[in-house]
Amino acid sequence: MKKLRYYLLAVTLISTSVFAQSKGEQERKTGHTNTNKFKQLYDEFSTPNMYRAASGAPGVAYYQQRADYKMDIVLDDKNARLSGFETITYTNNSPDVLQYLWVQLDQNQRAKDSKSPLIQSRELAPVYTPEKFVSTHMKAPLERGFNIESVTGINGKPLTYMINRTMMRIELPEAMKSGETFSFSIKWWYNINNHVVEGGRSGYEYFPKDGNKAYVIAQFFPRMAVYSDVEGWQNSQFWGRDEFALPFGDYEVNITVPADHILDATGKLLNRKEVFSKTMLKRYEQAQKSYNEPVLIVTQAEAEAAEKKFSNKTKTWKFKAENVRDYAFATSRKFIWDMMAVKIGDKDVMAASMYPKEGNPLWEEWSTKAVASTLETYSRMTFDYPYHKAISVHAKRQGMEYPMICWNFGRPDEEGNYSDRTKYGMIGVIIHEVGHNYFPMIVNSDERQWTWMDEGLNTFLQYVAEQDFGKKHPKALSPQHDNFPSRRGPAHLIVPYMGGNQDYIAPIMTKGLNTYQFGNNAYGKPATALNILRETVMGPELFDYAFKVYAQRWMFKHPTPEDFFRTMEDASAFDLDWFWRGWFYTTDWVDIGIKDVKKYYVSSSPNQYIKDYVKEQGESLSDLPPLVYMVEEGSDAFNKTQMKNGTPKENSIPLKTYLMDNFSPEERKNMKNPKFFYNITFEKPGGLVMPILVEYTYADGTTKTEKYPAQIWRLNDNEVNKTIASDKELVGIKIDPNLQTADVDVSNNSWPRVVEKSQFDKFKERK
C-alpha cells in the first residue's frame, strides 16, 4: 500500500515536467537542433555591440553620417523639365576611412537603358485597354533619367565619378578620415514624367481641359546614400519598388517656377512676404489662429482664374529645412490652398492641403482635418511632431510621403459626386502618408532593405488614427458605419492572405523587391501582427509604453529590425521571441481548434483507470488509500452511479471526510462547490503559437472568457488540455469569439461543433 501511495504522489508532482526534461535530454544525446518555437532568437539576431545595445537602444558608440544640401532648382513648365545645381557637404562621423562616396540617382530607374523592366516576368495579356496596349507594345522609351552635366569639388575642379544605373560613385581626391567633411557640387537636369500615364512616385498630371500641369516633385536631385555600422554603404539599386535609405541633414533650397504658381515644400518658407499677396498673408495669419476649421489661403475662384493665365515671368520660393532626410515640393497654378492650426504638445503646427478644383468638394471638407487628426494620434503614440507643418497634396493615383509633405489620391467625378470608397480611401491614404512623417522620415529605417519597418509600423498606426478620426469626425462616417471602416489592422482582414497558397507567400523579413504579395507582406501582415500584439498578447498599456520607447529612442536615427524587437521586450518585460519568429520569420498561420470535450463527475468508486493500474501492478483495490475518482459521463462507472435530478449524487466519502477533518465550518462555507468537471483538449493545426482566447457558456446563460497565454504550447506544439471545475453545467465553448487572432479556419472553433454552411448554400439562401 505504501508503494502505491508513493506512486500516486509522484505522478501528481512530476507529470507536468517529464516532457520538457525528456525532450531536452534527448536533444543532448542525439545532437538534434532545438526547433522549439519558444527558443530565443540568438541565431537570427545580430550580436549586440558598441553601436547597437542588447536593450535595443543606440549603443555608446552609435554614429550616423550627415549630408547638408544647398540647391537652386528651376522648373521649365512649358517643356516639363527640371534642372538644378546642388552643393552637398558630407560629414564622416563613422570611425572608418572612406575612399569614395555613393550618390543615388533614382530618376535613372526611368531611363531608356533601365534594367527594371527586364526583371519582370510577364506573359502576353489576353486583353488590353487601348492605352495599355500602346504604352506596352508601341511606344518607344521616353527621354528620362538624370543628365549629369558636371561633378566638381568646392574648388570647381572636376571629380572622377562612375554611374552604375541608379548609383553614382564619386572618387575622393583624398581619403576621408573620421570627423572630416567634404563638399562637392553636381549640375543636372531631367525631363519630368507624366505620372498618370507613365507611373512613378512623382511627376506631373496634365489637365487637357485647361492645358495646365500639377507637379508633385520628389527623388528629383542626386541624393547621398547611407553609410552605417550595419551595411557600410547602402548602395542597393533602385528597381522601382523598394524605397529609400537616406541620411539626415539641413537643406537650403531655392525653387524658381512660373510667377502664377502656388508652391509649398519641405522646410520653412523664408520669403513669404515676397511670394504671398497681401490677401494671402492676411488669410495665413487667420489660419494660424484657427483650430477647428481650415482657412482658405487661395480660394477655388482664385485658382480657376489663375488656370486661364500662363505667366511668362518667374518667382523664386526660398526654403530652409533642418534635420530632414529628404526633400520634395508641389507646384501648380491650379492649386487651392487651405490651412489650420493644430496644437501638438506646447506648440502649434500648421496642417495644410493643396488641391485643384477637381478634388472638390471632397478635399476642402476633409483633407486638412485628416492631416490635423493624424498629427494628434501619432504624437500621442510616439513623440510630439517636431516640424512646423504637414501638407497633403492632391495627386491622381498617388500615395507618397516626404518630410512635411505628401501626395494623396481621392477624386470625385466631374459632377463632384463621390462614393464611400472614394471618401474613405482618400481619408485613409492621407492619414497613412502624413503618418510617414514619423516612420521613416524621423524614425529613419532602411526602406530599401526592410519595407515593413516603415510601411508595417505606419499601417498599424494608421488603423489607430483612422479609428480616432471616426470618433472626432462622426459626420465623415456614412450612416451604415459606426466606426471608420479600416482596410487593414483588424485580425480577420488578413485571414485570406495568411490562409492562402503558401507558394506565393514570403516571410515579413524579406526584402520588399522579393515578395510575392507586396501589399499584404509589407503593409497588411505586419500591421495586423502589431495590432494583435497590442490588443491580444501584451495589452495596450504595456504595448504603448514599449512602442513609444522605441520611437523616442530612434527618432532622427537609423534603427534595424533587431532594435525594434529588442526594445519592445526591453521596455515591457515581455518575452516575445516566439511572436517575432512566427509572425516575422515564417509564413505559418493561425489555426487553433477544440479537439475534444469530456465531462466528469466526482465518485468514491474506483474508475477504470485505477482498476487497470492496480491489476497491472498486481495490487488489490483494498490497498488503495482514500481517493477522489473522476467518472466520465457515458462510461460504465457513470452508468452505475446513482443519479439525482439528472446528475450523480455526491458520494465521495473520502472527500467529505477530508474536508471535515481539515477545514473549519467558516472555511468550508467559503469554498467553491464544483459539481461539473470537464477536460478540454485544444489542438493547433496551424503553425503559429498564439494565446487561446476562449468563451465558456453555461446552462444558466452566463458566459466567462479566459485567455491562456501562448506559453501553454511550449511543451506540446500539437495539443494541450485544460480542466474546468464548475458549479454550473457547461453548454458551449468558443475559441476566438471576437476574431482577434487571425484564425484561418473557424470551423473547429466551437463546441458543440457548429456546421458551417457552404458558400453555395449561402448563395441559394440569398436567392
mmCIF file with all atom_site columns, N, CA, C and O in Angstrom, residues 173-189:
data_model
loop_
_atom_site.group_PDB
_atom_site.id
_atom_site.type_symbol
_atom_site.label_atom_id
_atom_site.label_alt_id
_atom_site.label_comp_id
_atom_site.label_asym_id
_atom_site.label_entity_id
_atom_site.label_seq_id
_atom_site.pdbx_PDB_ins_code
_atom_site.Cartn_x
_atom_site.Cartn_y
_atom_site.Cartn_z
_atom_site.occupancy
_atom_site.B_iso_or_equiv
_atom_site.pdbx_formal_charge
_atom_site.auth_seq_id
_atom_site.auth_comp_id
_atom_site.auth_asym_id
_atom_site.auth_atom_id
_atom_site.pdbx_PDB_model_num
ATOM 1  N N  . PRO A 1 173 ? 39.310 62.996 -53.718 1.00 0.00 ? 173 PRO A N  1
ATOM 2  C CA . PRO A 1 173 ? 40.705 63.355 -54.012 1.00 0.00 ? 173 PRO A CA 1
ATOM 3  C C  . PRO A 1 173 ? 41.667 62.822 -52.959 1.00 0.00 ? 173 PRO A C  1
ATOM 4  O O  . PRO A 1 173 ? 42.789 62.432 -53.255 1.00 0.00 ? 173 PRO A O  1
ATOM 5  N N  . GLU A 1 174 ? 41.212 62.806 -51.703 1.00 0.00 ? 174 GLU A N  1
ATOM 6  C CA . GLU A 1 174 ? 41.979 62.247 -50.599 1.00 0.00 ? 174 GLU A CA 1
ATOM 7  C C  . GLU A 1 174 ? 41.035 61.437 -49.720 1.00 0.00 ? 174 GLU A C  1
ATOM 8  O O  . GLU A 1 174 ? 39.847 61.747 -49.627 1.00 0.00 ? 174 GLU A O  1
ATOM 9  N N  . ALA A 1 175 ? 41.586 60.406 -49.101 1.00 0.00 ? 175 ALA A N  1
ATOM 10 C CA . ALA A 1 175 ? 40.763 59.589 -48.209 1.00 0.00 ? 175 ALA A CA 1
ATOM 11 C C  . ALA A 1 175 ? 40.155 60.462 -47.119 1.00 0.00 ? 175 ALA A C  1
ATOM 12 O O  . ALA A 1 175 ? 40.799 61.378 -46.596 1.00 0.00 ? 175 ALA A O  1
ATOM 13 N N  . MET A 1 176 ? 38.920 60.177 -46.786 1.00 0.00 ? 176 MET A N  1
ATOM 14 C CA . MET A 1 176 ? 38.155 60.982 -45.829 1.00 0.00 ? 176 MET A CA 1
ATOM 15 C C  . MET A 1 176 ? 38.189 60.302 -44.470 1.00 0.00 ? 176 MET A C  1
ATOM 16 O O  . MET A 1 176 ? 37.613 59.234 -44.272 1.00 0.00 ? 176 MET A O  1
ATOM 17 N N  . LYS A 1 177 ? 38.863 60.943 -43.513 1.00 0.00 ? 177 LYS A N  1
ATOM 18 C CA . LYS A 1 177 ? 39.012 60.357 -42.191 1.00 0.00 ? 177 LYS A CA 1
ATOM 19 C C  . LYS A 1 177 ? 37.792 60.664 -41.314 1.00 0.00 ? 177 LYS A C  1
ATOM 20 O O  . LYS A 1 177 ? 36.978 61.513 -41.638 1.00 0.00 ? 177 LYS A O  1
ATOM 21 N N  . SER A 1 178 ? 37.729 59.951 -40.201 1.00 0.00 ? 178 SER A N  1
ATOM 22 C CA . SER A 1 178 ? 36.630 60.161 -39.265 1.00 0.00 ? 178 SER A CA 1
ATOM 23 C C  . SER A 1 178 ? 36.610 61.604 -38.790 1.00 0.00 ? 178 SER A C  1
ATOM 24 O O  . SER A 1 178 ? 37.644 62.176 -38.432 1.00 0.00 ? 178 SER A O  1
ATOM 25 N N  . GLY A 1 179 ? 35.417 62.206 -38.815 1.00 0.00 ? 179 GLY A N  1
ATOM 26 C CA . GLY A 1 179 ? 35.259 63.579 -38.361 1.00 0.00 ? 179 GLY A CA 1
ATOM 27 C C  . GLY A 1 179 ? 35.454 64.626 -39.440 1.00 0.00 ? 179 GLY A C  1
ATOM 28 O O  . GLY A 1 179 ? 35.173 65.803 -39.212 1.00 0.00 ? 179 GLY A O  1
ATOM 29 N N  . GLU A 1 180 ? 35.894 64.230 -40.610 1.00 0.00 ? 180 GLU A N  1
ATOM 30 C CA . GLU A 1 180 ? 36.143 65.191 -41.680 1.00 0.00 ? 180 GLU A CA 1
ATOM 31 C C  . GLU A 1 180 ? 34.881 65.434 -42.508 1.00 0.00 ? 180 GLU A C  1
ATOM 32 O O  . GLU A 1 180 ? 33.955 64.616 -42.524 1.00 0.00 ? 180 GLU A O  1
ATOM 33 N N  . THR A 1 181 ? 34.865 66.589 -43.210 1.00 0.00 ? 181 THR A N  1
ATOM 34 C CA . THR A 1 181 ? 33.782 66.911 -44.125 1.00 0.00 ? 181 THR A CA 1
ATOM 35 C C  . THR A 1 181 ? 34.345 67.086 -45.528 1.00 0.00 ? 181 THR A C  1
ATOM 36 O O  . THR A 1 181 ? 35.528 67.394 -45.708 1.00 0.00 ? 181 THR A O  1
ATOM 37 N N  . PHE A 1 182 ? 33.473 66.900 -46.511 1.00 0.00 ? 182 PHE A N  1
ATOM 38 C CA . PHE A 1 182 ? 33.859 67.081 -47.915 1.00 0.00 ? 182 PHE A CA 1
ATOM 39 C C  . PHE A 1 182 ? 32.676 67.682 -48.655 1.00 0.00 ? 182 PHE A C  1
ATOM 40 O O  . PHE A 1 182 ? 31.548 67.184 -48.546 1.00 0.00 ? 182 PHE A O  1
ATOM 41 N N  . SER A 1 183 ? 32.931 68.759 -49.392 1.00 0.00 ? 183 SER A N  1
ATOM 42 C CA . SER A 1 183 ? 31.876 69.421 -50.154 1.00 0.00 ? 183 SER A CA 1
ATOM 43 C C  . SER A 1 183 ? 32.120 69.249 -51.644 1.00 0.00 ? 183 SER A C  1
ATOM 44 O O  . SER A 1 183 ? 33.274 69.320 -52.110 1.00 0.00 ? 183 SER A O  1
ATOM 45 N N  . PHE A 1 184 ? 31.047 69.039 -52.385 1.00 0.00 ? 184 PHE A N  1
ATOM 46 C CA . PHE A 1 184 ? 31.138 68.912 -53.836 1.00 0.00 ? 184 PHE A CA 1
ATOM 47 C C  . PHE A 1 184 ? 29.817 69.341 -54.450 1.00 0.00 ? 184 PHE A C  1
ATOM 48 O O  . PHE A 1 184 ? 28.792 69.441 -53.756 1.00 0.00 ? 184 PHE A O  1
ATOM 49 N N  . SER A 1 185 ? 29.831 69.610 -55.743 1.00 0.00 ? 185 SER A N  1
ATOM 50 C CA . SER A 1 185 ? 28.641 70.123 -56.430 1.00 0.00 ? 185 SER A CA 1
ATOM 51 C C  . SER A 1 185 ? 28.295 69.253 -57.625 1.00 0.00 ? 185 SER A C  1
ATOM 52 O O  . SER A 1 185 ? 29.178 68.670 -58.270 1.00 0.00 ? 185 SER A O  1
ATOM 53 N N  . ILE A 1 186 ? 27.001 69.191 -57.918 1.00 0.00 ? 186 ILE A N  1
ATOM 54 C CA . ILE A 1 186 ? 26.501 68.444 -59.077 1.00 0.00 ? 186 ILE A CA 1
ATOM 55 C C  . ILE A 1 186 ? 25.533 69.342 -59.835 1.00 0.00 ? 186 ILE A C  1
ATOM 56 O O  . ILE A 1 186 ? 24.625 69.943 -59.238 1.00 0.00 ? 186 ILE A O  1
ATOM 57 N N  . LYS A 1 187 ? 25.718 69.409 -61.131 1.00 0.00 ? 187 LYS A N  1
ATOM 58 C CA . LYS A 1 187 ? 24.776 70.118 -62.005 1.00 0.00 ? 187 LYS A CA 1
ATOM 59 C C  . LYS A 1 187 ? 24.050 69.078 -62.841 1.00 0.00 ? 187 LYS A C  1
ATOM 60 O O  . LYS A 1 187 ? 24.685 68.209 -63.439 1.00 0.00 ? 187 LYS A O  1
ATOM 61 N N  . TRP A 1 188 ? 22.724 69.187 -62.921 1.00 0.00 ? 188 TRP A N  1
ATOM 62 C CA . TRP A 1 188 ? 21.936 68.119 -63.541 1.00 0.00 ? 188 TRP A CA 1
ATOM 63 C C  . TRP A 1 188 ? 20.638 68.675 -64.107 1.00 0.00 ? 188 TRP A C  1
ATOM 64 O O  . TRP A 1 188 ? 20.230 69.794 -63.810 1.00 0.00 ? 188 TRP A O  1
ATOM 65 N N  . TRP A 1 189 ? 19.977 67.860 -64.924 1.00 0.00 ? 189 TRP A N  1
ATOM 66 C CA . TRP A 1 189 ? 18.607 68.139 -65.365 1.00 0.00 ? 189 TRP A CA 1
ATOM 67 C C  . TRP A 1 189 ? 17.957 66.837 -65.808 1.00 0.00 ? 189 TRP A C  1
ATOM 68 O O  . TRP A 1 189 ? 18.642 65.854 -66.088 1.00 0.00 ? 189 TRP A O  1
#
